[in-house]
Amino acid sequence: MFAFVESIRMALSAIWGNKLRAGLTTLGIVIGILAVTLMGTLISGLDRSFEKSMSFLGKDVLYIAKHEWFGDQEWWEVRNRPDLKAEYVEKIKSQSKYVKAAAPVAMRTADISRGKETAVGINMLGTTAEFLQTAFLNIDDGRFFTEGEDRSGARVIVIGYDVANLLFENENPIGQKVKMGHYVFRVIGVAEKQGKFLGMFNIDNRALIPFGTYQRLFSRRGWMRLDVKVDPEHIEEAKDDITAILRRLRGLHPGEKNDFAINQQDAFRQQYQTMKLAIGGTGIFITVLSLVVGGIGIMNIMFVSVKERTREIGVRKAIGATPGSIMQQFLLEALFICLFGGFVGVTLALGGSFMIDKYIFPSTMPITLAIISLVISSIVGILAGLAPSYKAARLDPIEALRYE
Amino acid sequence: MADMIKLRGVKRYYDVGGEIVRALDGVDLTIKYNEYISIMGPSGSGKSTMMNMIGCLDSPTEGTYEFEGEKVHEMDDNQLASIRNRKIGFVFQTFNLLPKLTALRNVELPLIYANVPREDRLEKAKIALEKVSLLDRMHHKPNELSGGQRQRVAIARALVTNPSIILADEPTGNLDSKSGAEIMNVLDDLYNEGNTVILVTHEAYIAEHAHRTLHILDGKIKDDVIKNKPKTKITVLKKKTPA
């Protein structure tokens, strides 16, 4: 027991006596631990922002569009697909019992202005009242448009959080007028702040107008999507239903391929899993590589340390140190060097994760990851220390005492 | 008095590149309590091997070695370490102090391996340092001490576990004659207090301190001379070390 405390003391003072050497040796471990913790932090941050983004896409919402989100078809196979039509919405709703709500979504970019202020490049959506159910949208202020407004083509607009902030800095936007091209719209609602989708598209930078109005003022053709909310218990059945309905509407023969796509959150999930695997795999590769290199470095320096202190080992043995206590002393030395490297790595990663959090995307280092890193560096230390410590323990005291 | 050490037919052979070196070639030796023995012999005679054998650093190839009834020739590394720790105090020609530790920590070291609690360790280490009149230097490191002082620290380290035997291998070999005389005084005192001391030397005047001299040649004890009255007083004045 006292010999163990002494071993710790001796190990620490041996490291302290060779600060620079120990510091340089531990660099590989530092890099390895830094890589593993940063990668872990990154992935956990990505996970969180992915899940948050996914909450914009309901699990039980199908997105019917011309193209697959992550299709593997060749472009020439899909380029001639016919456009979707708004009439499909009613057909789908009436013909499948699993469909809860459906809304057509048409989109284009537009500039919205008020007096001298102009919000440029706003994503302007034309949709129906049921969009509220398919899109998990909450209205902060005011209201969404009604079916009546949709049918009559009323010039009302719901604006996104950022648009409202830009055009109406300190005013209540409700009831105010904004202009889009020549057309004047009355603001009836402001959407709550939603953030960015996968850190890329700003969802708050948009405006919504009734579908009827959109078609009358802008285009009857163009990009369109159908959002369909289905019974969460019967998603697969709903997909089959909708496929059958659309094939019938399109008049496709049994042998022909679908000329439309039913997209789901799952497509993103699969894509994301692939990406995560790639990041994680690279991270683990770098980590293992630098830990192996670092471990060999530690082993090397421990062999040097044993060689340098051959005489000391001889003296200790002569006065009663057992092979076990000599082994313990050198193992502890290797362990402490690696643990120190681990601490430095974790500290740097902590700093790094703060930077990522501040400048890239929200992320914090999970505490379990820090603990795992320290455990890993301890294991590396012990493994790297085994051979040199064993050598020290087995030294013949007579030879060791004679060593110059 | 009872026998402390009994070597019977001890042989130690080394294999040096296919050639067998007979470092010890059949040694019978009995050492009783409170003897003062010197071992002499030219280099290559086997006196170092003899010393290592008595010090339990080495095990015999053949023969038996009993130390206070314990069969040393049957011991493994851990048991040898233990018997060295408990029963033997080494004093080396080159002192062999650990350079990074203070005198006190050096003296304390054997007690650490004997698992003595810290408080007791410090107390015993201080008593041992006082015996060699170096208490005032206990916080100095070896490089801050003179050769004679270093060897006295080494003697304190050998004494601290209260061993059965003190083995000194050329203890004055690296010292000037005055420091050497000082060290011999300390060893004489230890003998007079009832300790058993073994000296390895090739200087006749050093060997004279002992009351029994073993001459080793070609791995055998050539000569075993016992004088009745060992010379224990020395001519050089023993001065107290200035603080």
XYZ file of C-alpha atoms in Angstrom:
647
model
C 0.000 0.000 0.000
C 2.719 2.463 1.011
C 4.777 1.139 -1.848
C 1.864 1.994 -4.158
C 1.717 5.587 -2.932
C 5.478 5.730 -3.339
C 5.132 4.378 -6.893
C 2.707 7.178 -7.720
C 5.071 9.738 -6.243
C 8.048 8.325 -8.087
C 6.158 8.112 -11.365
C 4.990 11.708 -11.106
C 8.416 13.023 -10.157
C 10.012 11.049 -13.011
C 7.584 12.688 -15.445
C 8.157 16.077 -13.831
C 11.891 15.578 -14.222
C 11.406 15.131 -17.965
C 8.596 17.581 -18.616
C 9.482 18.423 -22.190
C 10.083 14.831 -23.185
C 6.839 13.643 -21.630
C 4.963 16.552 -23.189
C 6.249 15.860 -26.685
C 5.698 12.142 -26.358
C 2.122 12.605 -25.368
C 1.311 14.614 -28.495
C 0.024 11.576 -30.371
C -2.335 10.813 -27.519
C -3.461 14.446 -27.406
C -4.289 14.380 -31.111
C -6.067 11.042 -30.838
C -8.187 12.127 -27.915
C -8.853 15.488 -29.527
C -10.035 13.725 -32.683
C -12.336 11.336 -30.867
C -13.900 13.937 -28.589
C -14.347 16.561 -31.287
C -15.857 13.989 -33.594
C -18.203 12.850 -30.866
C -19.162 16.413 -30.067
C -19.736 17.124 -33.729
C -21.926 14.077 -34.196
C -23.972 14.733 -31.077
C -24.443 18.334 -32.214
C -25.423 17.166 -35.693
C -27.823 14.660 -34.175
C -29.547 17.317 -32.196
C -29.884 19.800 -35.022
C -30.960 16.981 -37.319
C -33.718 15.914 -34.957
C -34.793 19.515 -34.605
C -34.916 19.901 -38.375
C -36.786 16.654 -38.699
C -39.499 18.018 -36.451
C -40.421 20.313 -39.363
C -41.053 17.201 -41.400
C -43.615 15.128 -39.567
C -43.055 11.416 -39.315
C -46.589 10.910 -40.584
C -46.460 13.370 -43.467
C -45.864 12.233 -47.049
C -44.462 14.723 -49.521
C -45.657 13.976 -53.028
C -43.471 15.601 -55.636
C -42.199 15.145 -59.161
C -38.835 13.893 -57.959
C -37.428 11.767 -55.211
C -35.464 13.697 -52.594
C -32.532 11.360 -52.733
C -33.259 9.393 -55.851
C -30.783 7.157 -57.565
C -32.535 7.336 -60.932
C -30.795 8.882 -63.891
C -31.883 12.424 -64.707
C -33.210 11.499 -68.139
C -35.611 9.047 -66.572
C -37.257 11.672 -64.403
C -36.974 14.927 -66.367
C -40.129 14.362 -68.439
C -42.430 13.564 -65.569
C -45.658 15.535 -65.721
C -46.368 18.277 -63.187
C -48.538 17.589 -60.185
C -51.944 19.146 -60.100
C -53.831 20.737 -57.237
C -56.903 18.643 -58.050
C -55.076 15.545 -56.829
C -55.482 16.789 -53.272
C -59.236 16.333 -53.212
C -58.987 12.941 -54.941
C -56.443 11.669 -52.468
C -58.454 12.921 -49.519
C -61.675 11.374 -50.687
C -60.286 8.044 -51.853
C -58.002 6.989 -48.997
C -59.301 6.503 -45.496
C -55.801 6.896 -44.011
C -55.346 10.476 -45.168
C -55.976 13.020 -42.396
C -55.155 16.241 -44.174
C -53.603 17.350 -47.439
C -52.420 20.616 -48.873
C -50.894 21.628 -52.196
C -47.764 23.726 -51.843
C -46.576 25.887 -54.696
C -43.491 28.006 -54.288
C -41.530 30.775 -55.917
C -39.244 33.484 -54.685
C -40.497 37.014 -54.358
C -39.547 40.406 -52.971
C -41.868 41.832 -50.369
C -41.738 45.535 -49.645
C -43.263 48.061 -47.327
C -42.433 51.698 -47.848
C -38.688 51.869 -48.338
C -37.916 48.469 -46.805
C -37.765 45.456 -49.066
C -37.262 41.844 -48.048
C -35.504 40.274 -51.014
C -35.625 36.630 -52.096
C -38.428 35.496 -49.846
C -39.714 31.955 -50.329
C -43.321 32.602 -51.132
C -45.628 29.624 -50.660
C -49.119 29.256 -51.987
C -51.054 26.726 -49.972
C -54.372 25.950 -48.330
C -55.673 26.143 -44.793
C -54.783 22.496 -44.162
C -51.110 23.396 -44.407
C -51.367 24.285 -40.743
C -51.855 20.573 -39.998
C -49.313 19.138 -42.410
C -46.531 21.571 -41.604
C -46.589 21.771 -37.807
C -46.788 25.494 -38.125
C -47.787 27.760 -35.260
C -48.961 31.279 -35.728
C -47.402 33.613 -33.190
C -49.551 36.570 -33.875
C -52.802 36.922 -35.773
C -54.207 33.927 -37.688
C -53.745 31.662 -40.724
C -55.966 32.153 -43.779
C -59.305 30.350 -44.108
C -60.772 28.090 -46.753
C -63.031 30.958 -47.798
C -60.097 33.272 -48.390
C -58.453 30.509 -50.378
C -61.475 30.022 -52.588
C -62.081 33.729 -53.130
C -58.437 34.521 -53.819
C -58.187 37.042 -51.024
C -55.023 39.108 -50.882
C -53.954 38.138 -47.392
C -50.472 37.041 -46.325
C -48.855 35.235 -43.394
C -45.223 36.254 -43.004
C -42.288 34.422 -41.462
C -40.605 35.605 -38.279
C -37.570 37.131 -39.976
C -39.652 38.889 -42.608
C -41.806 40.421 -39.891
C -38.723 41.584 -38.012
C -37.244 43.167 -41.110
C -40.340 45.001 -42.341
C -41.966 45.823 -39.011
C -39.174 46.474 -36.630
C -41.090 47.819 -33.667
C -44.626 47.691 -34.948
C -47.417 45.203 -34.900
C -47.583 43.842 -38.462
C -51.148 42.566 -38.164
C -53.512 44.488 -40.465
C -50.657 46.347 -42.174
C -50.200 46.408 -45.957
C -47.228 45.018 -47.860
C -46.527 44.964 -51.573
C -45.434 42.094 -53.763
C -44.779 43.410 -57.249
C -47.904 45.426 -58.068
C -50.095 43.577 -55.683
C -50.995 44.763 -52.232
C -51.473 42.196 -49.449
C -52.839 42.560 -45.938
C -50.782 40.849 -43.219
C -53.004 38.582 -41.143
C -50.465 36.527 -39.229
C -46.842 36.035 -38.249
C -45.371 32.511 -38.056
C -43.395 31.588 -34.961
C -39.629 31.413 -35.162
C -38.523 28.021 -36.486
C -34.835 28.319 -37.263
C -32.906 26.712 -40.056
C -33.540 23.396 -41.723
C -30.369 21.264 -41.388
C -28.517 24.489 -40.822
C -29.038 25.482 -44.449
C -32.479 26.833 -45.362
C -33.898 29.581 -43.248
C -37.496 28.644 -42.639
C -38.297 32.004 -41.068
C -37.481 33.730 -44.313
C -40.763 32.934 -46.001
C -44.306 34.082 -46.591
C -47.528 32.172 -47.209
C -50.537 33.203 -49.288
C -53.735 31.305 -50.122
C -53.342 28.769 -52.917
C -56.212 30.283 -54.904
C -54.610 33.706 -54.765
C -51.223 32.255 -55.772
C -52.704 30.591 -58.841
C -54.624 33.654 -59.907
C -51.814 36.164 -59.503
C -48.791 34.108 -60.403
C -48.672 30.870 -62.248
C -50.897 27.858 -62.696
C -47.889 25.871 -63.708
C -44.547 25.511 -62.037
C -43.111 23.792 -59.015
C -45.634 22.171 -56.762
C -45.718 19.653 -53.963
C -48.558 17.903 -52.176
C -48.200 17.513 -48.432
C -50.312 14.672 -47.083
C -50.723 13.944 -43.402
C -51.712 10.325 -42.826
C -52.701 8.028 -40.000
C -49.395 7.366 -38.194
C -50.453 3.751 -37.544
C -50.922 3.043 -41.240
C -48.240 4.920 -43.117
C -47.388 2.062 -45.466
C -51.053 1.453 -46.325
C -51.517 5.150 -46.980
C -48.536 5.119 -49.330
C -50.006 2.201 -51.232
C -53.375 3.960 -51.440
C -51.854 7.166 -52.748
C -49.682 5.329 -55.249
C -52.749 3.560 -56.590
C -54.773 6.800 -56.767
C -52.040 8.699 -58.579
C -51.371 5.864 -61.025
C -55.038 5.790 -61.838
C -55.130 9.565 -62.282
C -52.085 9.420 -64.512
C -53.454 6.448 -66.450
C -50.320 4.331 -65.992
C -50.311 0.732 -67.221
C -49.304 -1.989 -64.789
C -45.845 -2.381 -66.339
C -44.978 1.311 -66.281
C -42.928 2.927 -63.536
C -44.353 5.614 -61.249
C -43.911 9.087 -62.682
C -44.140 10.799 -59.314
C -42.427 10.434 -55.953
C -43.755 9.936 -52.460
C -41.110 11.316 -50.108
C -40.795 10.846 -46.381
C -38.681 11.968 -43.444
C -37.068 8.529 -43.673
C -35.269 9.550 -46.841
C -33.459 12.265 -44.882
C -32.825 9.874 -42.061
C -31.171 7.333 -44.329
C -29.104 10.017 -45.977
C -28.098 11.358 -42.602
C -27.160 7.923 -41.275
C -24.854 7.423 -44.237
C -23.214 10.790 -43.615
C -22.899 10.119 -39.900
C -21.276 6.787 -40.609
C -18.782 8.492 -42.899
C -17.906 11.167 -40.332
C -17.771 8.650 -37.506
C -15.708 6.206 -39.546
C -13.176 8.853 -40.498
C -13.036 10.018 -36.907
C -12.454 6.553 -35.542
C -9.813 5.877 -38.171
C -7.907 9.066 -37.287
C -8.307 8.319 -33.598
C -7.102 4.740 -33.774
C -4.220 5.743 -35.994
C -2.980 8.530 -33.750
C -3.533 6.490 -30.595
C -1.475 3.638 -32.023
C 1.272 6.028 -33.109
C 1.044 7.827 -29.764
C 1.121 4.560 -27.865
C 4.240 3.438 -29.712
C 5.829 6.787 -28.878
C 5.049 6.269 -25.212
C 6.406 2.736 -25.347
C 9.591 4.014 -26.914
C 10.121 6.714 -24.321
C 9.412 4.237 -21.547
C 12.116 1.927 -22.899
C 14.483 4.902 -22.844
C 13.410 5.694 -19.305
C 14.022 2.117 -18.157
C 17.445 2.131 -19.815
C 18.403 5.449 -18.225
C 17.358 4.300 -14.814
C 18.827 0.816 -14.942
C 21.083 1.586 -11.998
C 18.229 3.040 -9.988
C 16.271 -0.142 -10.635
C 19.264 -2.150 -9.421
C 19.476 -0.113 -6.211
C 15.771 -0.428 -5.561
C 15.945 -4.170 -6.065
C 18.959 -4.497 -3.774
C 17.140 -2.742 -0.949
C 14.061 -4.896 -1.328
C 11.870 -3.768 -4.232
C 10.018 -6.755 -5.683
C 9.688 -7.168 -9.463
C 6.010 -6.306 -8.999
C 6.687 -2.961 -7.357
C 9.201 -2.005 -10.064
C 6.662 -2.967 -12.732
C 4.020 -0.937 -10.946
C 6.208 2.142 -10.835
C 6.912 2.153 -14.575
C 3.365 1.215 -15.529
C 2.084 4.130 -13.494
C 4.545 6.423 -15.230
C 3.238 5.393 -18.671
C -0.322 5.634 -17.422
C 0.160 9.154 -16.084
C 1.822 10.381 -19.273
C -1.157 9.110 -21.299
C -3.721 10.387 -18.831
C -2.068 13.777 -19.002
C -2.300 13.608 -22.806
C -5.936 12.637 -22.458
C -6.630 15.600 -20.197
C -4.947 18.003 -22.592
C -6.890 16.481 -25.504
C -10.214 16.733 -23.701
C -9.473 20.311 -22.635
C -8.615 21.301 -26.203
C -11.744 19.522 -27.458
C -13.791 21.400 -24.891
C -12.424 24.666 -26.273
C -13.042 23.398 -29.804
C -16.631 22.467 -29.044
C -17.256 25.941 -27.647
C -15.988 27.386 -30.926
C -18.181 25.032 -32.966
C -21.117 25.918 -30.756
C -20.511 29.609 -31.251
C -19.674 29.748 -34.939
C -20.986 26.633 -36.657
C -23.891 24.947 -34.975
C -25.167 24.281 -31.483
C -23.191 21.513 -29.803
C -21.848 20.607 -26.404
C -19.383 17.913 -25.484
C -21.174 15.033 -23.762
C -19.618 14.352 -20.344
C -19.645 10.610 -20.999
C -17.444 11.232 -24.019
C -14.878 13.033 -21.866
C -14.865 10.134 -19.410
C -14.602 7.557 -22.196
C -11.671 9.498 -23.681
C -9.810 9.450 -20.388
C -10.480 5.736 -20.003
C -9.192 5.138 -23.533
C -6.008 7.099 -22.882
C -5.472 5.149 -19.651
C -5.806 1.891 -21.544
C -3.328 3.099 -24.177
C -0.929 4.074 -21.384
C -1.118 0.698 -19.710
C -0.748 -1.188 -22.995
C 2.195 0.965 -24.062
C 3.809 0.624 -20.637
C 3.514 -3.141 -20.366
C 6.594 -4.209 -22.317
C 9.009 -1.593 -20.867
C 7.734 -2.164 -17.322
C 8.089 -5.897 -17.697
C 11.631 -5.382 -18.898
C 12.387 -3.209 -15.867
C 10.821 -5.727 -13.492
C 12.887 -8.596 -14.905
C 16.247 -6.813 -14.784
C 18.906 -8.756 -12.949
C 19.861 -6.624 -9.913
C 23.555 -7.514 -10.207
C 23.715 -6.490 -13.867
C 21.649 -3.386 -13.151
C 23.934 -2.294 -10.309
C 26.956 -2.677 -12.538
C 25.354 -0.628 -15.364
C 27.131 2.622 -16.153
C 26.317 -18.029 19.576
C 23.956 -19.512 16.972
C 24.785 -19.662 13.299
C 23.269 -16.930 11.170
C 24.475 -17.935 7.745
C 25.282 -21.413 6.497
C 26.608 -22.028 2.978
C 27.204 -25.662 2.054
C 28.848 -26.698 -1.190
C 27.730 -23.502 -2.927
C 28.591 -23.315 -6.600
C 27.784 -20.566 -9.033
C 28.497 -21.145 -12.683
C 27.977 -18.606 -15.465
C 27.612 -19.441 -19.095
C 29.609 -16.797 -20.932
C 29.326 -17.417 -24.650
C 29.371 -21.201 -24.366
C 32.193 -21.206 -21.828
C 31.376 -22.108 -18.243
C 32.840 -19.685 -15.714
C 33.086 -21.118 -12.209
C 32.679 -17.942 -10.172
C 32.079 -19.945 -7.006
C 33.277 -23.493 -6.975
C 32.175 -25.226 -3.799
C 32.068 -22.843 -0.853
C 31.356 -23.893 2.726
C 30.959 -20.995 5.107
C 29.333 -20.386 8.455
C 28.842 -16.910 9.854
C 27.774 -16.357 13.444
C 26.098 -13.346 15.003
C 28.235 -10.294 15.669
C 31.145 -11.245 13.477
C 33.269 -8.708 11.639
C 34.460 -10.361 8.469
C 36.503 -9.115 5.551
C 36.547 -10.850 2.199
C 39.707 -10.399 0.150
C 40.910 -11.599 -3.179
C 42.185 -10.388 -6.522
C 39.720 -9.325 -9.185
C 38.120 -12.280 -10.924
C 38.600 -14.413 -7.829
C 34.870 -14.623 -7.171
C 34.676 -12.272 -4.210
C 31.963 -10.172 -5.843
C 29.935 -13.277 -6.583
C 30.487 -14.351 -2.972
C 29.206 -10.979 -1.817
C 26.168 -11.149 -4.130
C 25.463 -14.664 -2.934
C 25.567 -13.715 0.762
C 23.511 -10.612 -0.103
C 20.796 -12.763 -1.716
C 21.174 -10.920 -5.019
C 22.192 -14.195 -6.602
C 21.141 -17.821 -6.165
C 23.500 -20.791 -6.152
C 23.662 -23.094 -9.157
C 24.322 -25.900 -6.704
C 24.528 -26.228 -2.950
C 22.478 -24.836 -0.083
C 22.311 -21.452 1.590
C 20.441 -20.957 4.837
C 19.946 -17.511 6.326
C 18.571 -17.668 9.869
C 16.922 -20.961 8.979
C 15.379 -19.668 5.724
C 16.392 -21.651 2.661
C 17.664 -18.966 0.306
C 18.574 -21.447 -2.455
C 14.889 -22.294 -2.872
C 13.580 -18.730 -3.017
C 11.949 -16.991 -5.972
C 12.523 -13.334 -6.922
C 9.856 -11.985 -4.583
C 11.132 -13.939 -1.603
C 14.699 -12.851 -2.356
C 13.537 -9.231 -2.516
C 11.855 -9.679 0.822
C 14.843 -11.235 2.567
C 17.145 -8.513 1.187
C 14.733 -5.948 2.497
C 14.409 -7.443 5.967
C 17.823 -8.896 6.733
C 20.498 -7.279 4.609
C 21.857 -3.767 4.451
C 23.991 -2.958 1.423
C 26.753 -0.369 1.285
C 28.226 0.082 -2.184
C 31.532 1.462 -3.414
C 29.724 4.030 -5.565
C 27.175 4.856 -2.818
C 24.226 4.238 -5.173
C 21.986 6.881 -3.688
C 19.065 8.032 -5.842
C 20.178 11.459 -7.037
C 16.755 13.093 -7.106
C 15.875 12.224 -3.529
C 17.039 13.981 -0.360
C 19.153 12.117 2.161
C 16.092 11.516 4.304
C 14.060 10.115 1.394
C 16.963 7.884 0.372
C 17.189 6.454 3.859
C 13.422 6.044 4.013
C 13.300 3.994 0.791
C 13.843 0.454 2.189
C 11.056 1.070 4.713
C 8.675 1.926 1.882
C 9.256 -1.500 0.372
C 8.784 -2.971 3.842
C 5.356 -1.306 3.970
C 6.058 0.793 7.038
C 3.627 3.686 7.603
C 4.941 7.142 6.796
C 5.205 8.440 10.367
C 7.276 5.437 11.493
C 9.372 5.683 8.363
C 10.396 9.252 8.979
C 11.183 8.560 12.620
C 13.333 5.524 11.863
C 15.089 7.291 8.968
C 15.972 10.187 11.288
C 17.328 7.821 13.933
C 19.483 6.129 11.284
C 20.780 9.476 10.037
C 21.573 10.532 13.587
C 23.686 7.402 14.016
C 25.908 8.549 11.159
C 25.747 12.166 12.475
C 24.021 13.552 9.402
C 20.694 14.651 10.863
C 21.504 18.260 10.009
C 21.929 17.299 6.343
C 18.810 15.241 5.921
C 17.182 17.622 3.441
C 20.203 17.761 1.156
C 20.408 15.858 -2.084
C 23.397 13.590 -2.779
C 25.070 16.148 -5.073
C 25.064 18.631 -2.183
C 26.999 16.239 0.033
C 30.685 15.234 0.138
C 31.757 11.709 -0.744
C 32.125 10.722 2.897
C 28.740 12.157 3.735
C 27.150 10.300 0.835
C 28.591 7.036 2.047
C 27.290 7.763 5.537
C 23.816 8.327 4.079
C 24.208 4.974 2.326
C 25.157 3.366 5.650
C 22.105 4.955 7.272
C 19.988 3.488 4.473
C 21.538 0.068 5.125
C 20.853 0.378 8.850
C 17.321 1.689 8.770
C 15.552 -1.681 8.517
C 17.626 -2.994 11.410
C 19.103 -5.801 9.296
C 20.856 -8.954 10.519
C 23.905 -8.210 8.441
C 25.603 -5.242 6.820
C 27.367 -5.950 3.559
C 29.878 -3.311 2.504
C 31.419 -3.693 -0.942
C 34.645 -1.650 -1.112
C 33.011 1.045 1.034
C 36.111 3.257 0.982
C 37.088 2.615 -2.619
C 35.815 5.961 -3.903
C 36.894 8.049 -0.922
C 40.008 9.914 0.164
C 41.832 8.390 3.113
C 40.347 10.744 5.694
C 36.760 10.102 4.612
C 37.617 6.428 4.303
C 38.819 6.342 7.893
C 35.622 8.080 8.948
C 33.534 5.414 7.237
C 35.589 2.633 8.825
C 34.939 4.242 12.198
C 31.226 4.086 11.570
C 31.445 0.419 10.563
C 33.578 -0.391 13.619
C 31.016 1.296 15.831
C 28.250 -0.754 14.262
C 30.186 -3.916 14.995
C 30.826 -2.857 18.558
C 27.109 -2.260 19.021
C 26.518 -5.917 18.190
C 25.917 -5.842 14.439
C 27.335 -8.330 11.981
C 29.448 -6.641 9.322
C 30.986 -8.059 6.166
C 33.538 -6.052 4.205
C 34.719 -6.756 0.710
C 38.037 -5.099 0.012
C 41.434 -5.587 -1.533
C 43.177 -3.214 0.850
C 44.947 -5.081 3.649
C 44.701 -2.140 6.097
C 40.946 -2.011 5.634
C 40.650 -5.755 6.040
C 42.518 -5.467 9.316
C 39.498 -3.870 10.952
C 37.771 -7.228 10.794
C 38.515 -10.050 13.179
C 38.102 -12.697 10.521
C 39.449 -12.580 6.984
C 38.435 -14.822 4.092
C 40.809 -15.059 1.156
C 39.079 -16.093 -2.037
C 40.872 -17.524 -5.046
C 39.403 -19.206 -8.130
C 35.987 -19.387 -6.554
C 37.130 -21.132 -3.427
C 37.915 -20.028 0.121
C 41.686 -20.293 0.229
C 42.179 -19.084 3.724
C 39.979 -18.363 6.745
C 41.946 -16.413 9.387
C 40.387 -15.610 12.744
C 42.070 -13.100 15.027
C 40.967 -12.933 18.604
C 41.050 -9.202 19.054
C 39.848 -7.171 16.117
C 41.298 -3.732 15.798
C 38.476 -1.346 16.440
C 40.054 1.975 17.285
C 41.443 4.124 14.559
C 44.000 6.886 14.634
C 42.247 9.637 12.660
C 40.178 11.953 14.836
C 36.437 11.622 14.384
C 35.125 15.118 13.859
C 31.545 16.191 13.917
C 30.399 17.485 10.561
C 29.837 21.245 10.505
C 26.245 22.293 9.968
